[in-house]
């Protein structure tokens, strides 16, 4: 990527942009490339071929970086394509640059804006104005990738649209068929349908071997496993995910943060709350990076279990500050930090604010499935025990039983 940027004089395009504007600056850089290659041996690639190579490398690297939660590498890929923004969305290079930016944003905690952008791009590819030099087969690949990203985010919202998207991309290509099964496995696991999830997960792994994409399963599977362990209180699964992410982080340093969070989750589910809190205190993830609020929820849970309610409340309030209703709809990312805030408030004696928060969560996530609602009722049980209201505790236990009995977790 560095070499291609240098050959294409993209540094010149950036320096000239304030003076000439984006498009003229890009044209000047490409003209410099042509002049530099005049008289060079014919085997030197043409300028348009170099441009295609740069775009292809950046798109591929960005996909790998997103799977490995490598924020720095996604930022590098986005920067490499930035001069192409001057071409606009009606040109293939400008449009691909916008798609790459949207996929990279999966690693940012602005999920509602990212989902809107991905949906806009999918609409443009399906029914928008023609995009110059965008062949049908390439458009199909980008549309499939865009829909897969939308499916991931809808899965984070526990939304059944995930399954509709999986059905749609199934026939795009063998790779997209693998991605479709990955979406199905994640969705069914979050609904407590573990047998269905296991079947789709196994089929996704088989497809991955067939299409030579085992790396994707290797990196994504343990991250998804720690999500499942958290929702299902599965200590064994958490231990396995932690060990796998620890091993992978030695080869892929960008996974170090997820390995730390997974290790803390295992400690938390094992009842070693002080060790979990200490582990998560070393998590240097930015508030803007995806997973930060989820990790804060884990840390707050550890402090709540230790009776350190003031510290838990402060952590949760900082993590939730400024989050919109549309952002909070991403259940996987934000539910845990919200329930821990309610428990911290109860622990500090704020009886009515805590109960009002629980009631609001039950309303907000009414359609999010049994595990999400069960998590809220579980927290309410702990809360009412703290408040010594056994009647309310029994009511939440009854609701919890009704939610969990139909699942395979009962």
XYZ file of C-alpha atoms in Angstrom:
410
model
C 0.000 0.000 0.000
C 2.837 2.396 0.858
C 4.630 1.628 -2.411
C 1.528 2.107 -4.540
C 0.704 5.414 -2.863
C 4.253 6.573 -3.518
C 4.218 5.514 -7.175
C 0.857 7.231 -7.721
C 2.098 10.442 -6.018
C -0.880 10.527 -3.650
C 1.175 12.633 -1.230
C 1.247 15.282 -3.954
C -2.517 15.032 -4.371
C -2.959 15.712 -0.653
C -0.557 18.656 -0.596
C -2.118 20.262 -3.698
C -5.728 19.794 -2.625
C -5.994 23.012 -0.558
C -4.813 24.979 -3.582
C -6.324 23.165 -6.579
C -9.256 21.329 -5.040
C -9.607 17.562 -4.744
C -10.207 16.614 -8.376
C -7.498 18.788 -9.962
C -5.026 17.718 -7.274
C -5.731 14.052 -8.021
C -5.371 14.630 -11.772
C -2.065 16.405 -11.191
C -0.784 13.472 -9.135
C -1.805 10.937 -11.786
C -0.233 13.113 -14.499
C 2.992 13.085 -12.474
C 2.802 9.302 -12.429
C 2.490 9.150 -16.212
C 5.375 11.558 -16.720
C 7.583 9.627 -14.334
C 6.966 6.450 -16.302
C 7.630 7.888 -19.743
C 10.542 6.074 -21.322
C 10.465 3.318 -18.704
C 10.359 -0.300 -19.860
C 6.981 -1.382 -21.220
C 6.500 -3.913 -18.456
C 5.759 -1.044 -16.050
C 2.002 -1.139 -15.253
C -0.176 1.585 -16.691
C -1.421 4.312 -14.353
C -4.989 2.963 -14.373
C -3.666 -0.498 -13.509
C -1.678 0.922 -10.597
C -4.830 2.660 -9.412
C -6.781 -0.612 -9.583
C -4.000 -2.338 -7.635
C -4.101 0.323 -4.908
C -7.878 0.065 -4.581
C -7.784 -3.744 -4.534
C -5.060 -3.879 -1.885
C -6.800 -1.295 0.317
C -10.201 -3.035 0.076
C -8.717 -6.472 0.880
C -6.581 -5.173 3.755
C -9.533 -3.277 5.188
C -11.681 -6.433 5.189
C -8.987 -8.384 7.030
C -8.374 -5.509 9.449
C -12.083 -5.297 10.286
C -12.243 -9.037 11.001
C -9.204 -8.685 13.277
C -10.516 -5.508 14.973
C -7.387 -3.679 13.773
C -8.487 -0.046 13.988
C -5.072 1.352 13.005
C -4.980 -0.690 9.798
C -8.523 0.298 8.811
C -7.532 3.932 9.286
C -4.484 3.330 7.083
C -6.636 1.837 4.316
C -9.142 4.688 4.496
C -6.318 7.228 4.279
C -4.871 5.508 1.208
C -8.164 5.865 -0.665
C -8.965 9.368 0.599
C -7.785 11.261 -2.559
C -10.331 9.270 -4.604
C -13.205 10.989 -2.782
C -12.809 13.821 -5.325
C -14.187 11.540 -8.058
C -17.595 11.347 -6.371
C -19.990 8.465 -5.836
C -20.888 8.223 -9.527
C -17.362 6.961 -10.296
C -16.356 3.433 -9.284
C -13.190 4.566 -7.480
C -15.027 7.159 -5.407
C -17.853 4.755 -4.625
C -15.518 1.928 -3.580
C -13.697 4.372 -1.329
C -17.011 5.231 0.360
C -17.830 1.520 0.810
C -14.421 0.914 2.390
C -14.964 3.798 4.787
C -18.356 2.374 5.832
C -16.949 -1.109 6.485
C -14.069 0.354 8.504
C -16.649 2.215 10.614
C -17.855 -1.144 11.986
C -15.020 -0.718 14.491
C -16.385 2.632 15.687
C -19.001 3.123 18.387
C -21.270 5.161 16.164
C -23.273 2.160 15.104
C -26.503 3.904 14.145
C -24.707 6.232 11.696
C -22.697 3.324 10.273
C -25.822 1.243 9.727
C -27.555 4.140 7.957
C -24.560 4.617 5.671
C -24.360 0.917 4.805
C -28.089 0.849 4.021
C -27.680 3.931 1.812
C -24.826 2.290 -0.095
C -26.837 -0.912 -0.589
C -29.744 1.123 -1.955
C -27.445 3.011 -4.341
C -26.064 -0.256 -5.715
C -29.539 -1.704 -6.220
C -31.607 1.207 -7.456
C -29.490 4.346 -7.539
C -28.011 6.135 -10.556
C -25.466 4.161 -12.608
C -21.915 4.041 -11.255
C -19.358 4.469 -14.029
C -17.100 1.504 -14.833
C -18.741 -0.687 -12.178
C -19.128 -4.155 -13.768
C -22.038 -6.325 -12.666
C -19.899 -9.047 -11.075
C -17.959 -6.504 -8.999
C -21.133 -4.710 -7.957
C -22.543 -8.048 -6.788
C -19.475 -8.656 -4.606
C -19.639 -5.212 -3.034
C -23.387 -5.470 -2.523
C -22.931 -8.836 -0.825
C -20.240 -7.418 1.446
C -22.385 -4.407 2.272
C -25.401 -6.580 3.082
C -23.253 -8.873 5.238
C -22.075 -5.842 7.238
C -25.698 -4.741 7.636
C -26.572 -8.263 8.773
C -23.826 -8.140 11.406
C -25.143 -4.869 12.766
C -28.759 -6.024 12.744
C -27.533 -9.063 14.675
C -26.076 -6.708 17.276
C -29.604 -5.302 17.570
C -31.107 -8.823 17.948
C -33.193 -7.982 14.869
C -34.725 -10.784 12.768
C -33.734 -8.837 9.648
C -30.424 -10.641 10.125
C -32.035 -13.862 8.882
C -33.660 -12.134 5.891
C -30.275 -10.728 4.867
C -28.657 -14.143 5.297
C -31.257 -15.683 2.992
C -30.628 -12.970 0.458
C -26.827 -13.211 0.244
C -26.852 -17.026 0.353
C -26.825 -17.332 -3.455
C -24.355 -14.524 -4.215
C -21.240 -16.726 -4.022
C -19.741 -19.558 -1.931
C -18.064 -16.940 0.277
C -21.362 -15.155 0.860
C -23.038 -18.501 1.614
C -20.463 -18.929 4.389
C -21.197 -15.415 5.650
C -24.943 -16.176 5.582
C -24.444 -19.162 7.890
C -22.263 -17.064 10.171
C -25.086 -14.520 10.495
C -27.617 -17.272 11.214
C -25.407 -18.872 13.857
C -24.933 -15.593 15.712
C -28.608 -14.663 15.601
C -29.891 -18.033 16.840
C -27.305 -18.100 19.646
C -28.571 -14.725 20.875
C -32.116 -16.079 20.824
C -31.086 -19.022 23.016
C -31.537 -21.522 20.140
C -28.189 -23.195 20.707
C -28.733 -26.349 18.604
C -29.669 -24.279 15.564
C -26.708 -21.988 16.189
C -24.300 -24.918 16.458
C -25.560 -26.412 13.187
C -25.103 -23.174 11.254
C -21.725 -22.566 12.886
C -20.503 -25.994 11.807
C -21.757 -25.422 8.269
C -20.037 -22.021 8.138
C -16.765 -23.637 9.190
C -17.131 -26.300 6.499
C -17.824 -23.679 3.840
C -14.834 -21.665 5.050
C -12.523 -24.619 4.439
C -14.038 -25.150 0.995
C -13.508 -21.542 -0.145
C -10.126 -21.071 1.552
C -11.396 -18.560 4.102
C -10.568 -20.446 7.291
C -8.769 -17.337 8.595
C -12.093 -15.521 8.856
C -13.626 -18.248 11.018
C -10.447 -18.470 13.103
C -10.602 -14.774 14.004
C -14.353 -14.202 14.221
C -15.393 -17.438 15.952
C -13.738 -16.806 19.363
C -15.021 -13.211 19.406
C -18.546 -14.470 18.743
C -18.008 -17.214 21.345
C -17.277 -14.706 24.092
C -20.509 -12.877 23.213
C -22.422 -16.141 23.576
C -20.649 -16.982 26.847
C -21.631 -13.630 28.329
C -25.313 -14.004 27.406
C -25.546 -17.637 28.535
C -23.250 -17.509 31.620
C -21.220 -20.326 30.038
C -17.917 -20.486 31.931
C -16.492 -23.297 29.787
C -17.201 -21.414 26.567
C -15.655 -18.265 28.036
C -12.536 -20.209 29.009
C -12.205 -21.676 25.506
C -12.728 -18.287 23.821
C -10.201 -16.671 26.145
C -7.545 -19.291 25.431
C -8.097 -19.048 21.677
C -7.969 -15.244 21.604
C -4.880 -15.276 23.790
C -3.179 -17.598 21.291
C -4.295 -15.535 18.300
C -3.170 -12.266 19.881
C 0.422 -13.529 19.821
C 0.172 -13.733 16.031
C -2.212 -10.796 15.499
C -1.364 -8.021 17.980
C -4.575 -6.131 17.090
C -6.526 -8.867 18.917
C -4.764 -8.121 22.204
C -7.637 -5.958 23.475
C -10.269 -8.604 22.692
C -8.047 -11.218 24.364
C -7.884 -9.058 27.499
C -11.669 -8.595 27.534
C -12.246 -12.290 26.982
C -9.875 -13.175 29.822
C -11.722 -10.737 32.085
C -15.058 -12.273 31.088
C -13.814 -15.722 32.107
C -12.664 -14.349 35.470
C -16.008 -12.609 35.940
C -18.079 -15.711 35.171
C -15.777 -17.708 37.467
C -16.617 -15.406 40.380
C -13.151 -13.803 40.533
C -14.500 -10.278 40.499
C -11.477 -8.400 41.829
C -9.210 -10.032 39.250
C -11.699 -9.228 36.488
C -11.916 -5.566 37.529
C -8.130 -5.333 37.670
C -7.821 -6.896 34.209
C -10.339 -4.507 32.665
C -8.702 -1.482 34.302
C -5.861 -2.087 31.820
C -8.206 -1.881 28.825
C -7.008 1.253 27.037
C -9.678 1.156 24.337
C -11.032 4.506 23.187
C -14.670 5.372 23.900
C -15.088 5.783 20.132
C -14.019 2.211 19.337
C -16.584 -0.574 19.170
C -16.759 -2.827 22.204
C -15.752 -0.113 24.673
C -19.234 0.167 26.233
C -19.514 -3.637 26.339
C -16.190 -3.859 28.185
C -17.291 -1.108 30.568
C -20.403 -3.155 31.341
C -18.194 -6.093 32.323
C -16.019 -3.901 34.513
C -19.066 -2.352 36.171
C -20.461 -5.830 36.849
C -17.244 -6.785 38.628
C -17.448 -3.675 40.824
C -21.147 -4.266 41.534
C -20.413 -7.834 42.631
C -17.750 -6.446 44.962
C -20.235 -3.947 46.420
C -18.349 -0.995 44.875
C -21.495 0.636 43.566
C -20.250 4.213 43.285
C -17.378 3.169 41.051
C -19.699 1.030 38.912
C -22.172 3.888 38.521
C -19.479 6.351 37.461
C -18.108 3.959 34.834
C -21.554 3.350 33.371
C -22.535 7.008 33.300
C -19.377 7.940 31.384
C -19.890 5.087 28.895
C -23.525 6.036 28.238
C -23.100 9.806 28.124
C -24.414 11.236 24.847
C -25.673 7.902 23.458
C -28.858 8.327 21.415
C -31.880 6.032 21.507
C -30.973 4.690 18.063
C -27.447 3.933 19.298
C -28.755 2.134 22.385
C -30.809 -0.166 20.132
C -27.596 -2.170 19.571
C -28.313 -4.635 22.337
C -25.041 -6.533 22.208
C -23.033 -3.373 22.746
C -25.095 -1.432 25.275
C -27.490 -3.590 27.298
C -25.016 -4.805 29.897
C -23.707 -1.376 30.812
C -27.313 -0.167 31.253
C -28.382 -2.997 33.558
C -25.246 -2.570 35.649
C -26.065 1.124 36.021
C -29.504 0.213 37.371
C -27.958 -2.232 39.848
C -25.375 0.332 40.961
C -28.127 2.878 41.581
C -30.042 0.364 43.700
C -26.879 -0.441 45.634
C -26.496 3.247 46.409
C -30.082 3.445 47.675
C -31.630 5.149 44.637
C -34.636 2.823 44.742
C -37.052 4.546 42.342
C -34.512 5.665 39.686
C -33.211 2.076 39.546
C -36.710 0.619 39.118
C -37.601 3.217 36.512
C -34.456 2.320 34.577
C -35.366 -1.385 34.634
C -38.897 -0.598 33.433
C -37.485 1.533 30.605
C -35.102 -1.261 29.573
C -37.920 -3.815 29.494
C -39.830 -1.487 27.182
C -36.842 -0.575 25.008
C -35.823 -4.205 24.421
C -39.296 -5.773 24.388
C -38.648 -7.306 20.949
C -34.995 -8.214 21.534
C -35.598 -11.853 22.443
C -35.547 -13.968 25.613
C -31.861 -13.590 26.487
C -31.921 -9.797 26.373
C -35.124 -9.528 28.384
C -33.889 -12.262 30.689
C -30.732 -10.257 31.376
C -32.870 -7.299 32.460
C -35.040 -9.471 34.735
C -31.946 -11.184 36.183
C -30.561 -7.802 37.130
C -33.926 -6.793 38.564
C -33.889 -9.894 40.792
C -30.484 -8.893 42.184
C -31.697 -5.332 42.563
C -34.837 -6.279 44.521
C -32.786 -8.549 46.767
C -30.590 -5.551 47.559
C -33.701 -3.497 48.228
C -35.203 -6.370 50.283
C -38.451 -6.471 48.319
C -39.140 -10.194 48.008
C -42.508 -9.763 46.295
C -41.011 -7.816 43.400
C -38.137 -10.300 43.325
C -40.618 -13.171 42.851
C -42.329 -11.290 40.010
C -39.073 -10.908 38.104
C -38.152 -14.546 38.780
C -41.486 -15.640 37.338
C -40.919 -13.522 34.214
C -37.404 -14.905 33.936
C -38.681 -18.470 34.100
C -41.195 -17.827 31.314
C -38.482 -16.343 29.099
C -35.848 -19.032 29.672
C -37.957 -22.213 29.727
C -38.671 -22.214 25.948
C -34.951 -21.763 25.196
C -32.221 -24.403 25.352
C -30.686 -22.685 28.375
C -33.403 -23.581 30.863
